[in-house]
CSV table of C-alpha atoms in Angstrom, one decimal:
chain,number,residue,atom,x,y,z
Q,4,MET,CA,12.8,-13.5,-10.0
Q,5,ALA,CA,10.5,-16.1,-9.3
Q,6,HIS,CA,9.7,-17.4,-12.4
Q,7,SER,CA,13.4,-18.4,-12.4
Q,8,LEU,CA,12.2,-20.8,-9.2
Q,9,ASN,CA,11.1,-24.6,-9.5
Q,10,THR,CA,8.1,-25.3,-7.2
Q,11,ARG,CA,10.0,-26.9,-3.9
Q,12,GLN,CA,12.5,-23.6,-4.4
Q,13,ILE,CA,8.7,-21.9,-4.0
Q,14,HIS,CA,7.3,-23.9,-1.5
Q,15,LEU,CA,10.0,-23.5,0.5
Q,16,TRP,CA,9.8,-19.9,0.3
Q,17,ARG,CA,6.5,-19.9,1.0
Q,18,ILE,CA,7.1,-21.7,4.6
Q,19,ALA,CA,10.2,-19.3,5.3
Q,20,ILE,CA,8.1,-16.4,4.8
Q,21,TYR,CA,5.1,-17.8,7.5
Q,22,PHE,CA,8.4,-17.8,10.1
Q,23,PHE,CA,9.3,-14.5,9.4
Q,24,PHE,CA,5.5,-13.6,9.7
Q,25,ALA,CA,5.4,-14.8,13.5
Q,26,LEU,CA,8.8,-14.1,14.6
Q,27,PRO,CA,8.2,-10.6,15.5
Q,28,GLY,CA,5.0,-10.9,16.8
Q,29,PHE,CA,6.8,-13.7,18.6
Q,30,SER,CA,9.5,-10.8,19.6
Q,31,THR,CA,6.7,-8.3,20.1
Q,32,ALA,CA,4.7,-10.0,22.5
Q,33,THR,CA,7.5,-11.0,25.0
Q,34,TRP,CA,8.0,-6.8,25.2
Q,35,ILE,CA,4.8,-6.7,26.2
Q,36,SER,CA,4.7,-9.8,28.4
Q,37,ARG,CA,6.8,-8.0,30.5
Q,38,THR,CA,5.8,-4.2,30.7
Q,39,PRO,CA,4.4,-4.4,34.1
Q,40,THR,CA,7.8,-6.0,35.8
Q,41,ILE,CA,10.2,-2.6,33.9
Q,42,ARG,CA,7.9,-0.1,34.9
Q,43,ASP,CA,7.9,-1.7,38.6
Q,44,ALA,CA,12.2,-2.0,38.2
Q,45,LEU,CA,12.4,1.6,37.0
Q,46,GLY,CA,9.6,2.9,39.2
Q,47,ALA,CA,8.3,4.7,36.2
Q,48,SER,CA,4.7,7.0,36.7
Q,49,THR,CA,1.8,6.3,33.8
Q,50,ASN,CA,3.0,9.5,31.9
Q,51,GLU,CA,6.3,8.6,32.1
Q,52,MET,CA,6.3,4.8,30.7
Q,53,GLY,CA,4.2,6.6,27.9
Q,54,TRP,CA,7.1,8.9,27.4
Q,55,ILE,CA,9.3,5.5,27.5
Q,56,ILE,CA,7.3,3.9,24.7
Q,57,PHE,CA,7.0,6.9,22.8
Q,58,GLY,CA,10.6,5.4,21.8
Q,59,LEU,CA,8.6,2.4,20.0
Q,60,ALA,CA,6.8,4.7,18.2
Q,61,THR,CA,9.4,6.7,17.1
Q,62,GLY,CA,11.8,4.2,15.8
Q,63,SER,CA,8.5,2.2,13.6
Q,64,ILE,CA,8.0,5.5,12.0
Q,65,ILE,CA,11.9,5.8,11.1
Q,66,GLY,CA,12.0,2.6,10.1
Q,67,LEU,CA,8.5,1.9,8.0
Q,68,LEU,CA,9.5,5.3,6.0
Q,69,GLY,CA,13.1,4.5,5.2
Q,70,ALA,CA,12.1,0.5,4.7
Q,71,SER,CA,11.4,0.8,0.9
Q,72,HIS,CA,14.3,2.9,-0.3
Q,73,PHE,CA,16.5,0.4,2.0
Q,74,ILE,CA,14.6,-2.6,0.4
Q,75,ALA,CA,15.3,-0.9,-3.6
Q,76,ARG,CA,18.7,-1.0,-2.4
Q,77,PHE,CA,19.2,-4.2,-0.7
Q,78,GLY,CA,16.4,-6.3,-1.5
Q,79,GLY,CA,13.5,-8.0,0.6
Q,80,ARG,CA,15.6,-10.6,2.2
Q,81,PHE,CA,18.7,-8.5,3.2
Q,82,VAL,CA,16.3,-6.1,5.2
Q,83,MET,CA,13.8,-8.8,6.6
Q,84,VAL,CA,16.6,-10.2,8.0
Q,85,SER,CA,18.2,-6.9,8.7
Q,86,GLY,CA,15.2,-5.8,10.9
Q,87,LEU,CA,14.8,-8.9,12.6
Q,88,ALA,CA,18.6,-8.9,13.9
Q,89,ILE,CA,18.5,-5.0,15.2
Q,90,GLY,CA,15.0,-5.2,16.5
Q,91,SER,CA,16.6,-8.1,18.7
Q,92,ILE,CA,20.0,-6.1,19.7
Q,93,GLY,CA,17.1,-3.4,20.8
Q,94,LEU,CA,14.9,-6.5,23.0
Q,95,ILE,CA,18.1,-6.9,24.4
Q,96,THR,CA,18.9,-3.7,25.1
Q,97,VAL,CA,15.3,-2.7,26.6
Q,98,GLY,CA,15.8,-5.9,28.9
Q,99,LEU,CA,19.5,-4.2,30.6
Q,100,GLY,CA,18.0,-1.4,30.6
Q,101,GLY,CA,14.8,-2.8,32.8
Q,102,SER,CA,15.7,-4.6,35.2
Q,103,TRP,CA,19.5,-5.4,35.4
Q,104,LEU,CA,20.3,-1.6,34.8
Q,105,ALA,CA,17.4,-0.4,35.8
Q,106,GLN,CA,17.7,3.1,33.6
Q,107,GLY,CA,15.5,4.6,31.4
Q,108,VAL,CA,16.8,6.8,29.1
Q,109,MET,CA,18.5,2.8,27.8
Q,110,VAL,CA,14.5,1.6,28.0
Q,111,PHE,CA,13.7,4.3,25.6
Q,112,LEU,CA,16.4,4.0,23.3
Q,113,GLY,CA,16.1,-0.2,23.3
Q,114,LEU,CA,12.6,0.7,21.9
Q,115,ALA,CA,13.4,2.9,19.4
Q,116,ILE,CA,16.3,0.4,18.1
Q,117,PHE,CA,13.5,-2.4,18.5
Q,118,GLY,CA,11.1,-0.2,16.4
Q,119,PHE,CA,13.3,0.9,13.7
Q,120,GLY,CA,14.4,-3.1,13.3
Q,121,ASN,CA,10.3,-4.4,13.5
Q,122,GLY,CA,10.2,-1.4,11.1
Q,123,ILE,CA,11.5,-2.3,7.8
Q,124,CYS,CA,11.7,-6.2,8.5
Q,125,ASP,CA,7.1,-5.5,8.4
Q,126,VAL,CA,7.3,-3.8,5.0
Q,127,ALA,CA,9.7,-6.2,3.3
Q,128,MET,CA,8.6,-9.5,5.0
Q,129,ASN,CA,4.5,-7.4,3.2
Q,130,VAL,CA,7.0,-7.5,0.1
Q,131,GLU,CA,8.0,-10.7,0.3
Q,132,GLY,CA,4.7,-12.2,1.0
Q,133,THR,CA,3.6,-10.7,-2.0
Q,134,GLU,CA,6.5,-12.0,-4.4
Q,135,VAL,CA,5.6,-15.6,-2.9
Q,136,GLU,CA,1.8,-14.7,-3.7
Q,137,HIS,CA,2.6,-14.2,-7.4
Q,138,ALA,CA,5.7,-16.8,-7.7
Q,139,ALA,CA,2.7,-19.4,-6.1
Q,140,LYS,CA,-0.3,-17.5,-7.8
Q,141,LYS,CA,-1.9,-18.4,-4.9
Q,142,SER,CA,-3.2,-15.7,-1.9
Q,143,LEU,CA,-1.5,-16.7,1.0
Q,144,LEU,CA,-1.5,-12.8,2.5
Q,145,THR,CA,-3.5,-13.2,5.0
Q,146,GLY,CA,-2.2,-16.2,5.6
Q,147,PHE,CA,0.9,-14.8,6.5
Q,148,HIS,CA,-1.1,-12.6,8.9
Q,149,ALA,CA,-2.2,-15.4,10.5
Q,150,ALA,CA,1.3,-16.5,11.4
Q,151,PHE,CA,2.0,-13.0,13.1
Q,152,SER,CA,-0.8,-13.7,15.3
Q,153,ALA,CA,0.0,-16.9,15.9
Q,154,GLY,CA,3.3,-15.9,16.9
Q,155,THR,CA,2.3,-13.2,19.5
Q,156,LEU,CA,0.4,-15.8,21.0
Q,157,ILE,CA,3.2,-18.1,21.6
Q,158,GLY,CA,5.5,-15.0,22.6
Q,159,ALA,CA,2.7,-14.1,25.0
Q,160,ILE,CA,2.2,-17.4,26.4
Q,161,ALA,CA,5.7,-17.8,26.8
Q,162,GLY,CA,6.2,-14.3,28.6
Q,163,ALA,CA,3.2,-15.5,31.2
Q,164,ALA,CA,5.5,-18.6,31.4
Q,165,ALA,CA,8.4,-16.8,32.6
Q,166,ILE,CA,6.8,-14.2,34.7
Q,167,LYS,CA,5.4,-17.3,36.7
Q,168,ALA,CA,9.2,-19.2,36.5
Q,169,GLY,CA,10.8,-16.1,38.1
Q,170,ILE,CA,12.8,-15.8,35.2
Q,171,PRO,CA,14.4,-11.9,35.5
Q,172,VAL,CA,13.3,-9.9,31.8
Q,173,HIS,CA,17.3,-9.5,30.8
Q,174,THR,CA,17.0,-13.3,30.6
Q,175,HIS,CA,14.3,-13.7,28.7
Q,176,LEU,CA,14.2,-11.1,26.9
Q,177,ALA,CA,17.3,-12.1,25.5
Q,178,ILE,CA,16.4,-15.5,25.3
Q,179,ALA,CA,13.6,-14.5,23.0
Q,180,ALA,CA,16.7,-12.6,20.7
Q,181,VAL,CA,18.8,-15.7,20.5
Q,182,ILE,CA,15.8,-17.5,19.9
Q,183,VAL,CA,14.7,-15.0,16.4
Q,184,VAL,CA,18.6,-14.8,15.5
Q,185,LEU,CA,19.1,-18.7,15.4
Q,186,SER,CA,15.8,-18.6,13.2
Q,187,ILE,CA,16.6,-16.2,11.2
Q,188,ILE,CA,20.2,-18.4,10.7
Q,189,TYR,CA,18.3,-21.1,9.4
Q,190,LEU,CA,15.7,-20.0,7.5
Q,191,TYR,CA,17.2,-17.0,5.0
Q,192,ARG,CA,18.3,-19.7,3.0
Q,193,MET,CA,14.9,-20.3,2.0
Q,194,VAL,CA,14.1,-17.0,0.6
Q,195,PRO,CA,15.6,-16.1,-3.0
Q,196,ALA,CA,18.4,-13.0,-2.8
Q,197,GLY,CA,17.0,-9.9,-3.8
Q,198,THR,CA,13.6,-9.3,-3.7
Q,199,ALA,CA,12.0,-6.5,-5.0
Q,200,GLN,CA,15.6,-4.8,-5.8
Q,201,ASP,CA,15.7,-2.2,-8.3
Q,202,ASN,CA,18.1,-4.1,-10.8
Q,203,LYS,CA,15.9,-7.3,-10.4
Q,204,THR,CA,12.5,-6.8,-11.3
Q,205,GLY,CA,12.3,-8.5,-13.7
Q,206,SER,CA,10.3,-6.1,-15.5
Q,207,GLY,CA,13.0,-4.6,-18.0
Q,208,GLU,CA,12.3,-1.0,-17.1
Q,209,PRO,CA,15.3,1.1,-15.3
Q,210,PRO,CA,15.1,0.8,-12.0
Q,211,MET,CA,13.1,3.1,-10.2
Q,212,THR,CA,15.0,6.6,-8.8
Q,213,THR,CA,14.3,7.7,-5.2
Q,214,ARG,CA,11.4,10.4,-7.0
Q,215,GLU,CA,9.7,8.5,-8.5
Q,216,ARG,CA,9.4,6.1,-5.2
Q,217,MET,CA,8.4,9.2,-3.2
Q,218,ALA,CA,6.0,9.5,-6.0
Q,219,VAL,CA,4.0,6.8,-5.3
Q,220,TRP,CA,2.0,8.6,-2.6
Q,221,LYS,CA,0.5,11.1,-5.7
Q,222,GLU,CA,-0.7,8.1,-6.7
Q,223,PRO,CA,-5.1,7.4,-7.0
Q,224,ARG,CA,-5.3,3.9,-6.9
Q,225,THR,CA,-2.3,3.8,-4.1
Q,226,ILE,CA,-4.0,6.6,-2.1
Q,227,LEU,CA,-7.1,4.8,-2.5
Q,228,ILE,CA,-6.0,1.5,-1.4
Q,229,GLY,CA,-4.1,3.4,1.9
Q,230,ILE,CA,-7.5,4.4,2.9
Q,231,VAL,CA,-9.0,1.0,2.8
Q,232,VAL,CA,-6.1,-0.2,5.0
Q,233,LEU,CA,-6.3,2.6,7.6
Q,234,GLY,CA,-9.8,2.1,7.6
Q,235,MET,CA,-9.4,-1.5,8.9
Q,236,ALA,CA,-6.4,-0.7,10.7
Q,237,PHE,CA,-8.3,1.5,12.4
Q,238,ALA,CA,-10.6,-0.9,13.5
Q,239,GLU,CA,-8.1,-3.7,14.1
Q,240,GLY,CA,-6.0,-0.8,16.5
Q,241,SER,CA,-9.0,0.5,18.2
Q,242,ALA,CA,-9.9,-3.6,19.5
Q,243,ASN,CA,-6.2,-3.9,20.7
Q,244,ASP,CA,-6.0,-1.1,22.4
Q,245,TRP,CA,-9.5,-0.4,24.1
Q,246,LEU,CA,-12.0,-3.2,23.5
Q,247,PRO,CA,-11.3,-4.6,26.9
Q,248,LEU,CA,-12.0,-1.1,28.5
Q,249,VAL,CA,-15.1,-0.8,25.8
Q,250,ILE,CA,-16.6,-4.5,27.3
Q,251,VAL,CA,-15.8,-3.6,31.1
Q,252,ASP,CA,-17.2,0.2,31.1
Q,253,GLY,CA,-19.9,-0.5,28.5
Q,254,TYR,CA,-21.7,-3.7,29.8
Q,255,ASN,CA,-20.6,-2.9,33.5
Q,256,VAL,CA,-18.6,-6.7,33.3
Q,257,THR,CA,-15.4,-7.6,35.4
Q,258,PRO,CA,-12.2,-7.5,34.2
Q,259,ALA,CA,-11.8,-10.9,33.2
Q,260,THR,CA,-14.6,-10.7,31.1
Q,261,GLY,CA,-13.7,-8.4,29.1
Q,262,SER,CA,-10.5,-10.4,28.6
Q,263,PHE,CA,-12.2,-12.8,27.3
Q,264,ALA,CA,-14.4,-10.0,24.7
Q,265,PHE,CA,-10.5,-9.8,23.6
Q,266,GLY,CA,-10.4,-13.0,23.0
Q,267,LEU,CA,-12.9,-13.4,21.3
Q,268,PHE,CA,-11.7,-10.9,18.6
Q,269,VAL,CA,-7.9,-12.2,18.5
Q,270,ALA,CA,-9.8,-15.4,18.0
Q,271,ALA,CA,-12.3,-14.3,14.9
Q,272,MET,CA,-9.4,-12.7,13.5
Q,273,THR,CA,-7.2,-15.0,13.5
Q,274,ILE,CA,-9.6,-17.9,12.3
Q,275,GLY,CA,-11.0,-15.2,9.2
Q,276,ARG,CA,-6.8,-15.0,8.4
Q,277,ALA,CA,-5.7,-18.2,8.3
Q,278,LEU,CA,-9.3,-19.5,5.7
Q,279,GLY,CA,-8.6,-15.7,4.1
Q,280,GLY,CA,-6.4,-17.2,1.0
Q,281,LYS,CA,-9.2,-20.1,-0.5
Q,282,LEU,CA,-11.7,-16.8,0.5
Q,283,LEU,CA,-9.8,-14.8,-1.8
Q,284,ASP,CA,-9.0,-17.4,-3.9
Q,285,ARG,CA,-13.0,-18.6,-4.4
Q,286,PHE,CA,-14.8,-14.9,-4.7
Q,287,GLY,CA,-11.7,-12.4,-4.8
Q,288,ARG,CA,-10.3,-8.9,-3.5
Q,289,VAL,CA,-13.1,-7.1,-3.9
Q,290,ALA,CA,-16.0,-9.0,-2.7
Q,291,VAL,CA,-14.0,-10.4,-0.1
Q,292,LEU,CA,-13.4,-6.9,1.3
Q,293,ARG,CA,-16.9,-5.4,0.9
Q,294,THR,CA,-18.5,-8.4,3.1
Q,295,SER,CA,-15.4,-8.0,5.7
Q,296,ALA,CA,-16.3,-4.0,6.0
Q,297,LEU,CA,-20.0,-5.2,6.3
Q,298,LEU,CA,-19.4,-7.8,8.8
Q,299,ALA,CA,-17.2,-4.9,11.0
Q,300,VAL,CA,-20.1,-2.5,10.5
Q,301,ALA,CA,-23.1,-4.8,11.8
Q,302,GLY,CA,-20.6,-5.8,14.8
Q,303,LEU,CA,-19.4,-2.5,15.7
Q,304,LEU,CA,-23.4,-1.6,15.4
Q,305,ILE,CA,-23.6,-4.5,18.4
Q,306,VAL,CA,-21.2,-3.3,20.3
Q,307,ILE,CA,-22.4,0.2,20.5
Q,308,PHE,CA,-25.6,-0.4,21.0
Q,309,GLY,CA,-26.5,-3.9,22.1
Q,310,LYS,CA,-28.1,-4.7,25.1
Q,311,SER,CA,-26.7,-7.1,27.1
Q,312,PHE,CA,-23.2,-8.6,27.4
Q,313,GLY,CA,-24.4,-11.6,25.6
Q,314,PHE,CA,-25.1,-10.1,22.5
Q,315,ALA,CA,-22.2,-8.0,22.5
Q,316,ALA,CA,-20.5,-10.8,22.3
Q,317,VAL,CA,-21.7,-11.8,18.8
Q,318,GLY,CA,-20.6,-8.4,17.8
Q,319,VAL,CA,-17.0,-8.7,18.9
Q,320,LEU,CA,-16.5,-11.7,16.6
Q,321,LEU,CA,-18.4,-9.7,13.7
Q,322,TRP,CA,-16.0,-7.2,14.6
Q,323,GLY,CA,-12.7,-9.7,14.5
Q,324,PHE,CA,-13.4,-11.2,11.4
Q,325,GLY,CA,-14.8,-8.0,9.7
Q,326,SER,CA,-11.2,-6.4,10.9
Q,327,ALA,CA,-9.0,-9.6,9.5
Q,328,PHE,CA,-8.7,-8.7,5.7
Q,329,GLY,CA,-8.3,-5.3,5.2
Q,330,PHE,CA,-4.8,-4.8,5.7
Q,331,PRO,CA,-3.0,-7.8,4.2
Q,332,VAL,CA,-5.5,-7.6,1.4
Q,333,GLY,CA,-4.1,-4.0,0.9
Q,334,LEU,CA,-0.7,-4.8,1.0
Q,335,SER,CA,-1.2,-7.6,-1.8
Q,336,ALA,CA,-3.4,-4.9,-3.8
Q,337,ALA,CA,-0.8,-2.9,-3.7
Q,338,GLY,CA,1.7,-5.0,-4.9
Q,339,ASP,CA,0.8,-5.9,-8.3
Q,340,ASN,CA,3.0,-3.9,-10.1
Q,341,PRO,CA,6.2,-5.6,-9.4
Q,342,ARG,CA,8.4,-2.3,-10.4
Q,343,GLY,CA,8.1,-0.2,-7.4
Q,344,ILE,CA,6.4,-2.7,-5.1
Q,345,ALA,CA,8.7,-1.9,-1.8
Q,346,ALA,CA,7.6,2.2,-2.5
Q,347,ARG,CA,4.1,1.0,-2.9
Q,348,VAL,CA,3.9,-1.6,-0.2
Q,349,GLY,CA,5.8,0.8,2.3
Q,350,ALA,CA,3.5,3.7,1.5
Q,351,VAL,CA,0.3,1.8,2.6
Q,352,THR,CA,2.4,-0.4,5.6
Q,353,THR,CA,2.7,3.4,6.9
Q,354,LEU,CA,-0.6,4.1,6.9
Q,355,ALA,CA,-1.7,1.5,8.6
Q,356,TYR,CA,0.8,2.0,11.9
Q,357,PHE,CA,-0.6,5.4,11.0
Q,358,ALA,CA,-4.0,4.1,12.5
Q,359,PHE,CA,-2.2,1.8,14.5
Q,360,LEU,CA,-0.3,4.4,16.5
Q,361,VAL,CA,-2.4,7.4,16.4
Q,362,GLY,CA,-6.0,6.2,16.0
Q,363,PRO,CA,-6.3,4.6,19.8
Q,364,PRO,CA,-5.4,7.1,21.2
Q,365,VAL,CA,-8.1,9.8,19.4
Q,366,LEU,CA,-10.5,7.3,20.6
Q,367,GLY,CA,-9.5,7.6,24.0
Q,368,ILE,CA,-9.3,11.4,23.6
Q,369,ILE,CA,-13.2,11.2,22.0
Q,370,GLY,CA,-14.0,8.4,24.0
Q,371,GLU,CA,-12.9,10.6,27.3
Q,372,SER,CA,-16.5,12.9,26.2
Q,373,VAL,CA,-18.5,11.1,25.1
Q,374,GLY,CA,-17.8,7.4,26.4
Q,375,LEU,CA,-15.9,4.9,24.8
Q,376,LEU,CA,-19.1,2.7,23.7
Q,377,ARG,CA,-20.1,5.9,21.1
Q,378,ALA,CA,-16.4,7.0,20.6
Q,379,LEU,CA,-16.9,3.3,18.4
Q,380,LEU,CA,-18.5,5.3,16.1
Q,381,VAL,CA,-15.8,7.0,14.2
Q,382,VAL,CA,-14.2,3.5,13.7
Q,383,LEU,CA,-17.3,2.6,12.0
Q,384,VAL,CA,-17.2,5.2,9.5
Q,385,GLY,CA,-13.8,4.6,8.8
Q,386,VAL,CA,-14.7,0.8,8.0
Q,387,ALA,CA,-17.2,2.2,6.0
Q,388,ILE,CA,-15.2,4.2,4.2
Q,389,ALA,CA,-13.3,1.5,3.3
Q,390,GLY,CA,-15.9,-1.0,2.2
Q,391,LEU,CA,-17.0,1.9,-0.4
Q,392,LEU,CA,-13.4,2.1,-1.5
Q,393,SER,CA,-12.7,-1.5,-2.1
Q,394,HIS,CA,-13.1,-1.6,-5.9
Q,395,ALA,CA,-9.7,0.2,-5.5
Q,396,ALA,CA,-8.0,-3.3,-4.7
Q,397,ARG,CA,-9.3,-4.9,-8.3
Q,398,PRO,CA,-6.0,-6.3,-9.9
Q,399,LEU,CA,-4.4,-4.3,-12.0
Q,400,GLY,CA,-5.3,-4.8,-15.5
Q,401,GLU,CA,-9.0,-5.3,-15.5
Q,402,GLU,CA,-11.5,-3.8,-17.0
Q,403,GLN,CA,-14.3,-2.1,-15.0
Q,404,GLY,CA,-17.5,-3.8,-14.9
Q,405,GLY,CA,-18.6,-7.4,-15.0
Q,406,GLU,CA,-17.9,-10.2,-12.4
Q,407,ALA,CA,-13.6,-9.9,-13.2
Q,408,SER,CA,-13.2,-6.8,-12.3
Q,409,GLU,CA,-14.8,-7.5,-8.9
Q,410,ARG,CA,-11.6,-9.7,-8.1
């Protein structure tokens, strides 16, 4: 399909996908920015709020598991646009349940809808990103993930402004949903229809059956790539959930300093992803993954065993930069074969989300016994394993050994 597009069409497709990555980040940050207000409106305890937020994980997992089948049937653009539209409905529902109606069950339902929409969109936009890479013959997926981070930052800033302006939760979330819907109405025409759809793979082979799509979970290469992504996503997710507390408890600094440390991590990861395309085109996947794993390991060691916050801050920067590449590079590698691209990208994305959703709570349980700093040793082991298995990301068809195989 991509071979029939001209240079301008590929360029517009690429621009659109940057925005399609930014929109889920924007909507997610919008919800997160209002969680304290929603909790207070519901009068929910920490435990009750935990169960309400579990709706998001439930919807996300269902969406992730079903995404490849939807993409194979309807194509990437349809699923991506539908996911964002469904997520917007969920966002509005959360807003109504979390302020105007003050119903915890409604917030749970809204988060489940929001999670489902974001789950199918996440797989579809990564499939689209991989297809754009093939069409443009450039490494772009790390840049697309940098756009997601930028969207998250914009959503967080807008959320802070909405809180300061006294805008009600339901109004704020409704405005964000309208922005997302208007954006996809404008952008969807730039994206080719039918990407990764079974009858449009361009391979000349028959479409994959449901059994064949499920069988990708048994492919050695896909499993190894999934383990790489699992380890690196664990490093990213643990920082997102625990880094401020790790720094505050481990180095006896103020909460503001802990937040500053998290800002360093996010900044390093965003810069790494923005530069990722050039690094990948110059050095190849395997070299970039191995180097990033080494940087993340070094950063974690400094944070775990550092004697001062200043030294630990250097470790946070290395940890952030090293965590930037595993998820997008793994997804790019999973999409090498156009036949079954949605199934393989979906499988790897599901493993990454497993690390994001399950890894941080496990880290908290371990940290309760040995302290959060020492608990990070588990993350370090995961990153080290990911680095050792980085050879799985070699592009298909390359011979073992030699410079070419390292790309």
